[in-house]
Short mmCIF file of N, CA, C and O in Angstrom, two decimals:
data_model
loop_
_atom_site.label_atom_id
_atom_site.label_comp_id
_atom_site.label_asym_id
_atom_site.label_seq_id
_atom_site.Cartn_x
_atom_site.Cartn_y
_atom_site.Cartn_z
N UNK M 1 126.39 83.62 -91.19
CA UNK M 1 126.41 82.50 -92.11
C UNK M 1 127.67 82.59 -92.96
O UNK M 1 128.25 83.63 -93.27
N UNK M 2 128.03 81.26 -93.30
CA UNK M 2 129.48 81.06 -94.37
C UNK M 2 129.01 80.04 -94.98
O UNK M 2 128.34 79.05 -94.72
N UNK M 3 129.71 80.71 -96.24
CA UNK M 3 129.91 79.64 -97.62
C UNK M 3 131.03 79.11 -97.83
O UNK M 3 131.92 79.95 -97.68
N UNK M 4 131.46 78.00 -98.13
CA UNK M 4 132.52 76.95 -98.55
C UNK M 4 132.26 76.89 -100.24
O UNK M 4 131.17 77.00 -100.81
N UNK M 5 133.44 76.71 -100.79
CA UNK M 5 133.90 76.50 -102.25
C UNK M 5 134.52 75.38 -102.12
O UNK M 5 135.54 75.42 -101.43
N UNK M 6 134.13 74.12 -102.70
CA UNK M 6 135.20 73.01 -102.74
C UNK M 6 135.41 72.13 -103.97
O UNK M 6 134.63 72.13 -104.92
N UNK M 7 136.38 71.47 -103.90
CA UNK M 7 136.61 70.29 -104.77
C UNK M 7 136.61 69.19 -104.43
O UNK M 7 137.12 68.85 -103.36
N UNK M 8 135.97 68.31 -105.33
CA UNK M 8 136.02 66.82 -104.51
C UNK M 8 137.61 65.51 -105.20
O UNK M 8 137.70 64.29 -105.30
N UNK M 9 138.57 66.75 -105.50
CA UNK M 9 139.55 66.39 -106.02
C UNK M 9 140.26 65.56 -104.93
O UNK M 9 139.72 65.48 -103.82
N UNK M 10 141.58 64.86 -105.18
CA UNK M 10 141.90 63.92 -103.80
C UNK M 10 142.49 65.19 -102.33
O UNK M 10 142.68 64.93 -101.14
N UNK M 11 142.59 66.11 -102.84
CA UNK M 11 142.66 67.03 -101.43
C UNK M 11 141.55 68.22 -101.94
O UNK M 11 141.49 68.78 -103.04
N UNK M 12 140.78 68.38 -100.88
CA UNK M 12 139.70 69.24 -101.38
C UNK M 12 139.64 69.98 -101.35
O UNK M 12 138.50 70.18 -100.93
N UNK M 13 140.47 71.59 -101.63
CA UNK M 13 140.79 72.69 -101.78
C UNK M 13 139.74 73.58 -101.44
O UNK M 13 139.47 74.49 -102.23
N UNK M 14 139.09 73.45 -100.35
CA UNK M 14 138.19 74.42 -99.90
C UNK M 14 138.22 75.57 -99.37
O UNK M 14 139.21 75.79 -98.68
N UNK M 15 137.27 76.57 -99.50
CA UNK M 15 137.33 77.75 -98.87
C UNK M 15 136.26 78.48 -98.47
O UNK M 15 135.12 78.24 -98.87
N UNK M 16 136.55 79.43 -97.64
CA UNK M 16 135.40 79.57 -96.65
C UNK M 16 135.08 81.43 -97.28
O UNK M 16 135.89 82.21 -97.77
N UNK M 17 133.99 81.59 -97.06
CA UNK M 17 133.84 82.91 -97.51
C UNK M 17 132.68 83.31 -96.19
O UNK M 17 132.02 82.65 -95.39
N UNK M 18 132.90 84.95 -96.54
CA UNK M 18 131.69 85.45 -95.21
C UNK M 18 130.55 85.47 -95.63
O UNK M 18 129.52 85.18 -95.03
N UNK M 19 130.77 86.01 -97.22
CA UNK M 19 129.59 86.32 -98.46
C UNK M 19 129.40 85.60 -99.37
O UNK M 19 130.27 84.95 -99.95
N UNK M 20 128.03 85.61 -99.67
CA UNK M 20 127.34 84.70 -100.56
C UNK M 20 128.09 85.33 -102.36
O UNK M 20 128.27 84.87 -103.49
N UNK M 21 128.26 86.30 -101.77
CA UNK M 21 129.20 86.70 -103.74
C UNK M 21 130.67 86.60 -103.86
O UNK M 21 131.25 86.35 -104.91
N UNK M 22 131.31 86.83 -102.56
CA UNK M 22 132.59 85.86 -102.46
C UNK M 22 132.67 84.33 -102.83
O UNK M 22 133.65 83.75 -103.29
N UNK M 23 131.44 83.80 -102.54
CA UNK M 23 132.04 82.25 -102.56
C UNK M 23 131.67 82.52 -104.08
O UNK M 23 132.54 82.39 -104.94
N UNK M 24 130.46 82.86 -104.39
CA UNK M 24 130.05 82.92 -106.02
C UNK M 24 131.23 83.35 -106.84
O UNK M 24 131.57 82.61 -107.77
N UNK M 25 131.82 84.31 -106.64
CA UNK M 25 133.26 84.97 -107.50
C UNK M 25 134.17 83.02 -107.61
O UNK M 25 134.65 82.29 -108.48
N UNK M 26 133.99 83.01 -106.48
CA UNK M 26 134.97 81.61 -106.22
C UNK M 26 134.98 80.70 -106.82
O UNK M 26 135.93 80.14 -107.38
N UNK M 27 133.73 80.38 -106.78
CA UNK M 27 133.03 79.34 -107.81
C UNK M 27 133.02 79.55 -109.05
O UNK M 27 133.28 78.58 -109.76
N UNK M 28 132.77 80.68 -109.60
CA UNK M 28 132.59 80.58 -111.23
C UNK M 28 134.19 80.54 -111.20
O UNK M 28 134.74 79.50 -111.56
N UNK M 29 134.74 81.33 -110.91
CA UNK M 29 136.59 80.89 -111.32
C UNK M 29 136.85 79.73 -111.31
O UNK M 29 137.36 79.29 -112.34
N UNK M 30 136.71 79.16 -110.60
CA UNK M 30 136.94 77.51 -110.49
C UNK M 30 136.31 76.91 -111.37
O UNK M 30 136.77 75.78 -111.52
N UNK M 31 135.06 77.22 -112.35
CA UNK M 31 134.26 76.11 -112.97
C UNK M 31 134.55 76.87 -114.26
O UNK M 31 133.84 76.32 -115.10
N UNK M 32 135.42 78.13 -115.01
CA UNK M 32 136.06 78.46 -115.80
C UNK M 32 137.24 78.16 -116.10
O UNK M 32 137.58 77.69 -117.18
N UNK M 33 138.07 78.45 -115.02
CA UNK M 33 139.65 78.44 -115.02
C UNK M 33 140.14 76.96 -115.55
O UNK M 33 139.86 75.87 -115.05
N UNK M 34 141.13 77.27 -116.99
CA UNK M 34 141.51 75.42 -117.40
C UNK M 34 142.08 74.93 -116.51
O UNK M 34 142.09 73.71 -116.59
N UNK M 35 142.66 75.39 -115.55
CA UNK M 35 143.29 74.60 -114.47
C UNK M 35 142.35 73.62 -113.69
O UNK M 35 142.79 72.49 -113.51
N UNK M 36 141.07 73.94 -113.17
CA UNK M 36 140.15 73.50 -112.74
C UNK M 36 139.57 72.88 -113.67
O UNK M 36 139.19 71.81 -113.19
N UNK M 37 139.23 72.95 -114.89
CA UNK M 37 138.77 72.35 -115.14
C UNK M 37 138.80 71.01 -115.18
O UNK M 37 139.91 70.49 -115.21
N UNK M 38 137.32 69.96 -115.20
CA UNK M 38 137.22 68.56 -115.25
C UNK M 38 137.32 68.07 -113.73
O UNK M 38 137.44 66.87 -113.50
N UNK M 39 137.25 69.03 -112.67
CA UNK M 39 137.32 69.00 -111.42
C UNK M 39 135.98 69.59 -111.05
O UNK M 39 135.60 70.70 -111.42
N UNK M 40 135.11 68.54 -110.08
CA UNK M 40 134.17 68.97 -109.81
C UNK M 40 133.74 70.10 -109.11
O UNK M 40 133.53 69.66 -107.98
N UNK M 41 133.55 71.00 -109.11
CA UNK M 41 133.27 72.50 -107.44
C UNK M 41 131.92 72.23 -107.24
O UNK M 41 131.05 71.50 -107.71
N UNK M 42 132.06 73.11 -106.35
CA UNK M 42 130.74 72.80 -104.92
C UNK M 42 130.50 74.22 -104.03
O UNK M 42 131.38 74.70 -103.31
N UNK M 43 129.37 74.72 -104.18
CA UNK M 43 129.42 76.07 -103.41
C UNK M 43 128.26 75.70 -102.63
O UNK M 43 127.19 75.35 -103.13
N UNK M 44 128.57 75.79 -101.11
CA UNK M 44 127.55 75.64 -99.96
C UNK M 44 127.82 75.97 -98.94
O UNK M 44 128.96 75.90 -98.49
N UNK M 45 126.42 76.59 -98.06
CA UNK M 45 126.31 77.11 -96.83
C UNK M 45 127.09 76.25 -95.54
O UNK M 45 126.79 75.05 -95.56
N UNK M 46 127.77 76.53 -94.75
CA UNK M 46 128.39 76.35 -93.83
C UNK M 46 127.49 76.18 -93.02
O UNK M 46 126.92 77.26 -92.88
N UNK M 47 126.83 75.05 -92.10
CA UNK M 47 125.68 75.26 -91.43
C UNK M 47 126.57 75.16 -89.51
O UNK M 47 126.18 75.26 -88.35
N UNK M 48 127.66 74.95 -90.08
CA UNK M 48 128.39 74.54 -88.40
C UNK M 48 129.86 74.57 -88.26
O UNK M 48 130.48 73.97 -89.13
N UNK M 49 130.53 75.15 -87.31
CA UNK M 49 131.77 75.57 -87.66
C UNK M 49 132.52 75.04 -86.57
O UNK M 49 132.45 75.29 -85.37
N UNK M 50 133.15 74.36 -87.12
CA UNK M 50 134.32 73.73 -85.77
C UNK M 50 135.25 74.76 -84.98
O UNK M 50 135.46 75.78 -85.64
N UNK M 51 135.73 74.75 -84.01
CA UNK M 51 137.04 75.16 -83.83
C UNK M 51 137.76 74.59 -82.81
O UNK M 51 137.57 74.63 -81.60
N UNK M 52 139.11 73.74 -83.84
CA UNK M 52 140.01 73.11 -82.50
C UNK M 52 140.42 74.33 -81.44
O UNK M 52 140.44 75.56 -81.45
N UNK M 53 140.72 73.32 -80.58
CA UNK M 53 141.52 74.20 -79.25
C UNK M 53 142.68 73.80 -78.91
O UNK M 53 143.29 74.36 -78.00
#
């Protein structure tokens, strides 16, 4: 299983984690940091994973 960190800013700066306390570290930085701030985040399970070829 993977977790995604995102923003629903106009490019959505997402990221993928292996661990559920990686993406968590991820997330609270993002919903602290003034840079982020007033930018929405989003921490959720990855239920399906693409991969181009």
């Amino acid at each position: 299983m993977k977790y995604a960190v995102f923003s629903d800013y106009c490019d959505a700066g997402q990221s993928v984690f292996d661990t559920y306390e990686e993406a968590l570290a991820e997330y609270n930085e993002r919903i602290n940091e003034d840079s982020w701030n007033g930018v929405d985040a989003y921490l959720c399970v990855v239920i399906d994973e693409y991969k181009a070829k």
